[in-house]
Amino acid sequence: MLFDNTKIGFDLKSNFELKRSLFLFTVISNKTITKIGSVILRGLISLRWSWITNAQNSITGILTNQIYDQFCAGFTDNLAMKTVNKLFSKNVYSYLHYSVEGGKNDASFDIHCQTVINSIEFASTKKNLPFTVFKPTAIGRTTEYEKLKVSQSIYNRFDKICKKAFEKNIKILIDAEESWIQDSIDNLVEMMMKKYNKEIAIVFNTVQMYRHDRLKYLNELKKLSDKKNKEIILERAREWNKKNKEQRKLIIERQRKSKIQSFWQVNNEHQKS
């Protein structure tokens, strides 16, 4: 898409929506307004007085209409489809990204894991949602990822999500996180790739190319992939040869039995004559 041609690039936006976006980004880019506004908003939202409930609802409505809608498609999968369908009318595909992070306990992580699985189920029924995305910190503690070897519970959640994506033929992209926990995430994603990417690519990792070490890591992934592909091809060749030998044995055995049966038939007819 060529964004230097604004008529094409922003064809789905009305003049009013574009002016609203310009106003919003102008306000956000002003550090003083952003700082003061953040303090006021936090103060109003934290108040628990009954008389201010209506004001809080009004603030929530403003934030949803002015800020949230600028960056997100909707609170739910079905609400997001309005934007998804609009983009698809111009042959632009979308993806569902469950961006919650920083859960507090295993119960919340399990809920987030199920939500990602639900989004995969939902995407599998829509031709304009070829893949979905989730953040690893939505299903595990940051302190756990700081360890080189994560807990079994985090592995199980990763596996449940990737298995569902494999079953539904929906590509799953694992979002990148902070650099000091990315190694553990990379290890997990590589495990899922080896397990579920044998036929087609289902599991995808995110490589932050602004990091100085990521090009080296990307090349290592390429070498690992080439090696794994050769192993898969050799294994399939061995399986094919084994299967072919078994089929040849069956054919030879059927031919042998057929010859014996023909011999007895001919012999019986000779005796009768």
Coordinates of C-alpha atoms in Angstrom, one line a residue:
M1 CA 0.0 0.0 0.0
L2 CA 1.4 3.4 -1.0
F3 CA 0.7 5.8 1.9
D4 CA 2.3 8.7 0.0
N5 CA -1.0 8.7 -1.9
T6 CA -3.3 9.6 1.0
K7 CA -6.5 9.2 -1.1
I8 CA -5.7 5.5 -1.5
G9 CA -3.9 5.0 1.8
F10 CA -6.8 6.4 3.9
D11 CA -9.6 5.5 1.6
L12 CA -11.5 3.8 4.5
K13 CA -11.4 6.9 6.7
S14 CA -13.8 9.9 6.4
N15 CA -12.5 13.4 6.6
F16 CA -14.0 13.7 10.1
E17 CA -12.1 10.6 11.3
L18 CA -8.9 11.8 9.9
K19 CA -9.2 15.2 11.6
R20 CA -10.1 13.5 14.9
S21 CA -7.0 11.3 14.6
L22 CA -4.8 14.3 13.8
F23 CA -6.2 16.1 16.9
L24 CA -5.6 13.1 19.1
F25 CA -2.0 12.6 18.0
T26 CA -1.3 16.3 18.4
V27 CA -2.6 16.1 22.0
I28 CA -0.6 12.9 22.7
S29 CA 2.6 14.4 21.3
N30 CA 2.4 17.3 23.8
K31 CA 4.2 16.0 26.9
T32 CA 2.8 18.6 29.3
I33 CA -0.8 17.9 28.4
T34 CA -0.2 14.1 28.5
K35 CA 1.4 14.3 31.9
I36 CA -1.3 16.5 33.5
G37 CA -4.1 14.5 31.8
S38 CA -2.8 11.2 33.0
V39 CA -2.7 12.5 36.6
I40 CA -6.3 13.8 36.4
L41 CA -7.7 10.7 34.8
R42 CA -6.1 8.4 37.4
G43 CA -7.4 10.6 40.2
L44 CA -11.0 10.6 38.8
I45 CA -11.0 6.8 38.0
S46 CA -9.8 6.0 41.5
L47 CA -12.6 7.9 43.3
R48 CA -15.3 5.7 44.8
W49 CA -17.9 8.3 45.6
S50 CA -21.4 7.5 44.2
W51 CA -22.0 11.0 42.9
I52 CA -19.0 10.7 40.6
T53 CA -20.1 7.4 39.0
N54 CA -21.8 9.2 36.1
A55 CA -18.7 11.2 35.5
Q56 CA -16.5 8.1 35.5
N57 CA -18.9 6.5 32.9
S58 CA -18.6 9.6 30.8
I59 CA -14.8 9.5 31.0
T60 CA -14.8 5.8 30.0
G61 CA -17.1 6.6 27.0
I62 CA -14.8 9.4 25.9
L63 CA -11.7 7.2 26.2
T64 CA -13.4 4.4 24.3
N65 CA -14.6 6.6 21.4
Q66 CA -11.6 8.9 21.1
I67 CA -8.5 6.8 22.1
Y68 CA -9.4 3.1 22.3
D69 CA -11.0 3.1 18.9
Q70 CA -7.9 4.7 17.4
F71 CA -5.7 1.8 18.3
C72 CA -8.0 -1.2 18.8
A73 CA -10.8 -2.8 16.8
G74 CA -13.1 -3.8 19.7
F75 CA -13.5 -5.2 23.2
T76 CA -14.7 -8.5 21.8
D77 CA -14.1 -10.7 18.7
N78 CA -17.5 -9.9 17.3
L79 CA -17.1 -6.1 17.8
A80 CA -13.7 -6.3 16.1
M81 CA -15.3 -7.9 13.0
K82 CA -16.8 -4.5 11.9
T83 CA -13.3 -3.2 11.4
V84 CA -12.0 -6.5 10.0
N85 CA -14.7 -6.7 7.4
K86 CA -14.1 -3.1 6.4
L87 CA -10.4 -3.8 5.8
F88 CA -11.2 -7.0 4.0
S89 CA -13.3 -5.0 1.5
K90 CA -10.0 -3.6 0.3
N91 CA -8.3 -7.0 0.4
V92 CA -6.5 -6.3 3.6
Y93 CA -6.4 -9.2 6.1
S94 CA -6.4 -8.8 9.8
Y95 CA -5.5 -10.8 12.9
L96 CA -6.8 -11.1 16.4
H97 CA -4.3 -10.0 19.1
Y98 CA -5.0 -10.8 22.7
S99 CA -2.8 -8.1 24.3
V100 CA -3.4 -8.7 28.0
E101 CA -0.3 -9.1 30.0
G102 CA 1.0 -9.3 33.6
G103 CA -1.5 -11.7 35.2
K104 CA -1.2 -12.3 38.9
N105 CA -1.9 -16.0 39.4
D106 CA -2.4 -19.3 37.7
A107 CA -6.1 -18.9 37.6
S108 CA -5.8 -15.6 35.6
F109 CA -3.2 -17.2 33.3
D110 CA -5.5 -20.1 32.6
I111 CA -8.4 -17.7 31.8
H112 CA -6.1 -15.8 29.4
C113 CA -4.9 -19.0 27.8
Q114 CA -8.5 -20.1 27.2
T115 CA -9.3 -16.7 25.7
V116 CA -6.5 -17.1 23.2
I117 CA -7.8 -20.6 22.3
N118 CA -11.3 -19.1 21.9
S119 CA -9.9 -16.5 19.5
I120 CA -8.3 -19.3 17.5
E121 CA -11.7 -21.1 17.3
F122 CA -13.3 -17.8 16.3
A123 CA -10.7 -17.1 13.6
S124 CA -11.1 -20.6 12.1
T125 CA -14.7 -19.6 11.1
K126 CA -13.6 -16.4 9.3
K127 CA -11.7 -16.4 6.0
N128 CA -10.3 -12.9 6.6
L129 CA -8.6 -13.9 9.9
P130 CA -5.7 -16.2 8.8
F131 CA -3.8 -16.0 12.1
T132 CA -3.9 -14.8 15.7
V133 CA -1.4 -13.4 18.2
F134 CA -0.8 -13.5 21.9
K135 CA 1.7 -12.2 24.4
P136 CA 3.6 -14.8 26.5
T137 CA 3.2 -12.7 29.6
A138 CA -0.5 -13.2 29.3
I139 CA -0.1 -16.8 30.2
G140 CA 2.9 -16.7 32.6
R141 CA 4.7 -14.6 35.2
T142 CA 7.6 -12.4 34.0
T143 CA 9.7 -13.8 36.9
E144 CA 9.2 -17.3 35.5
Y145 CA 10.4 -16.3 32.0
E146 CA 13.5 -14.8 33.7
K147 CA 14.6 -18.4 34.3
L148 CA 16.2 -20.1 31.4
K149 CA 13.9 -23.1 31.9
V150 CA 10.2 -22.1 32.5
S151 CA 7.7 -24.1 34.6
Q152 CA 5.7 -27.0 33.2
S153 CA 2.5 -25.0 33.6
I154 CA 3.7 -22.3 31.2
Y155 CA 4.9 -25.0 28.7
N156 CA 1.4 -26.6 28.9
R157 CA -0.4 -23.4 28.2
F158 CA 1.9 -22.7 25.2
D159 CA 1.3 -26.3 24.0
K160 CA -2.5 -26.0 24.4
I161 CA -2.6 -22.8 22.3
C162 CA -0.3 -24.1 19.6
K163 CA -2.1 -27.5 19.4
K164 CA -5.4 -25.7 18.9
A165 CA -3.9 -23.6 16.2
F166 CA -2.6 -26.7 14.5
E167 CA -5.9 -28.5 14.7
K168 CA -7.8 -25.5 13.3
N169 CA -5.1 -24.6 10.7
I170 CA -4.8 -21.1 12.1
K171 CA -1.3 -19.5 12.2
I172 CA -0.3 -18.4 15.7
L173 CA 2.2 -15.6 16.2
I174 CA 3.9 -15.3 19.6
D175 CA 4.6 -11.7 20.3
A176 CA 8.1 -10.5 21.5
E177 CA 8.7 -9.4 25.1
E178 CA 11.4 -7.6 27.1
S179 CA 14.9 -8.6 26.0
W180 CA 15.8 -10.1 29.4
I181 CA 13.0 -12.7 29.2
Q182 CA 13.1 -13.3 25.4
D183 CA 15.6 -16.1 25.5
S184 CA 13.2 -18.3 27.5
I185 CA 10.3 -17.4 25.1
D186 CA 12.5 -18.2 22.1
N187 CA 13.2 -21.6 23.5
L188 CA 9.5 -22.3 24.1
V189 CA 8.5 -21.1 20.6
E190 CA 11.3 -23.3 19.0
M191 CA 9.9 -26.3 20.8
M192 CA 6.4 -25.5 19.5
M193 CA 7.8 -25.0 16.0
K194 CA 9.5 -28.4 16.0
K195 CA 6.3 -30.0 17.2
Y196 CA 3.7 -28.4 15.0
N197 CA 5.5 -27.1 11.9
K198 CA 6.3 -30.5 10.4
E199 CA 3.8 -30.2 7.5
I200 CA 3.1 -26.5 7.2
A201 CA 4.1 -23.4 9.2
I202 CA 1.7 -22.9 12.0
V203 CA 3.8 -21.4 14.9
F204 CA 5.7 -18.1 14.3
N205 CA 8.1 -16.3 16.5
T206 CA 8.7 -12.6 16.6
V207 CA 12.3 -11.4 16.0
Q208 CA 13.1 -7.8 17.1
M209 CA 15.5 -6.7 14.4
Y210 CA 16.4 -3.5 16.2
R211 CA 18.4 -5.7 18.6
H212 CA 22.0 -6.1 17.6
D213 CA 22.0 -9.9 18.2
R214 CA 18.8 -10.7 16.3
L215 CA 20.2 -11.2 12.8
K216 CA 22.6 -13.8 14.2
Y217 CA 19.7 -15.5 15.9
L218 CA 17.6 -15.4 12.7
N219 CA 20.4 -17.1 10.7
E220 CA 20.7 -19.8 13.5
L221 CA 16.9 -20.4 13.1
K222 CA 17.4 -20.8 9.4
K223 CA 20.1 -23.3 9.8
L224 CA 18.1 -25.2 12.4
S225 CA 15.1 -25.2 10.1
D226 CA 17.2 -26.5 7.2
K227 CA 18.6 -29.3 9.4
K228 CA 15.2 -30.2 10.7
N229 CA 13.7 -30.3 7.2
K230 CA 16.4 -32.7 6.1
E231 CA 15.7 -34.9 9.1
I232 CA 12.0 -34.9 8.2
I233 CA 12.7 -35.7 4.6
L234 CA 15.0 -38.6 5.5
E235 CA 12.5 -39.9 8.0
R236 CA 9.7 -39.8 5.5
A237 CA 12.0 -41.6 2.9
R238 CA 12.7 -44.4 5.5
E239 CA 9.0 -44.7 6.2
W240 CA 8.1 -44.8 2.5
N241 CA 10.8 -47.5 1.9
K242 CA 9.5 -49.5 4.9
K243 CA 5.9 -49.2 3.7
N244 CA 6.9 -50.0 0.1
K245 CA 8.7 -53.2 1.3
E246 CA 5.6 -54.3 3.2
Q247 CA 3.4 -53.7 0.2
R248 CA 5.8 -55.7 -2.0
K249 CA 5.7 -58.6 0.5
L250 CA 1.9 -58.5 0.5
I251 CA 1.8 -58.5 -3.3
I252 CA 4.3 -61.4 -3.5
E253 CA 2.3 -63.3 -0.9
R254 CA -0.9 -62.8 -2.8
Q255 CA 0.7 -63.9 -6.1
R256 CA 2.1 -67.0 -4.4
K257 CA -1.3 -67.9 -2.9
S258 CA -2.9 -67.3 -6.3
K259 CA -0.4 -69.6 -8.1
I260 CA -0.9 -72.3 -5.5
Q261 CA -4.7 -72.0 -5.9
S262 CA -4.5 -72.1 -9.7
F263 CA -2.3 -75.2 -9.5
W264 CA -4.8 -77.1 -7.4
Q265 CA -7.6 -76.0 -9.7
V266 CA -5.8 -77.2 -12.8
N267 CA -4.7 -80.4 -11.1
N268 CA -8.3 -81.2 -9.9
E269 CA -9.7 -80.6 -13.4
H270 CA -7.0 -82.9 -14.9
Q271 CA -7.9 -85.7 -12.5
K272 CA -11.6 -85.3 -13.3
S273 CA -10.9 -85.6 -17.0

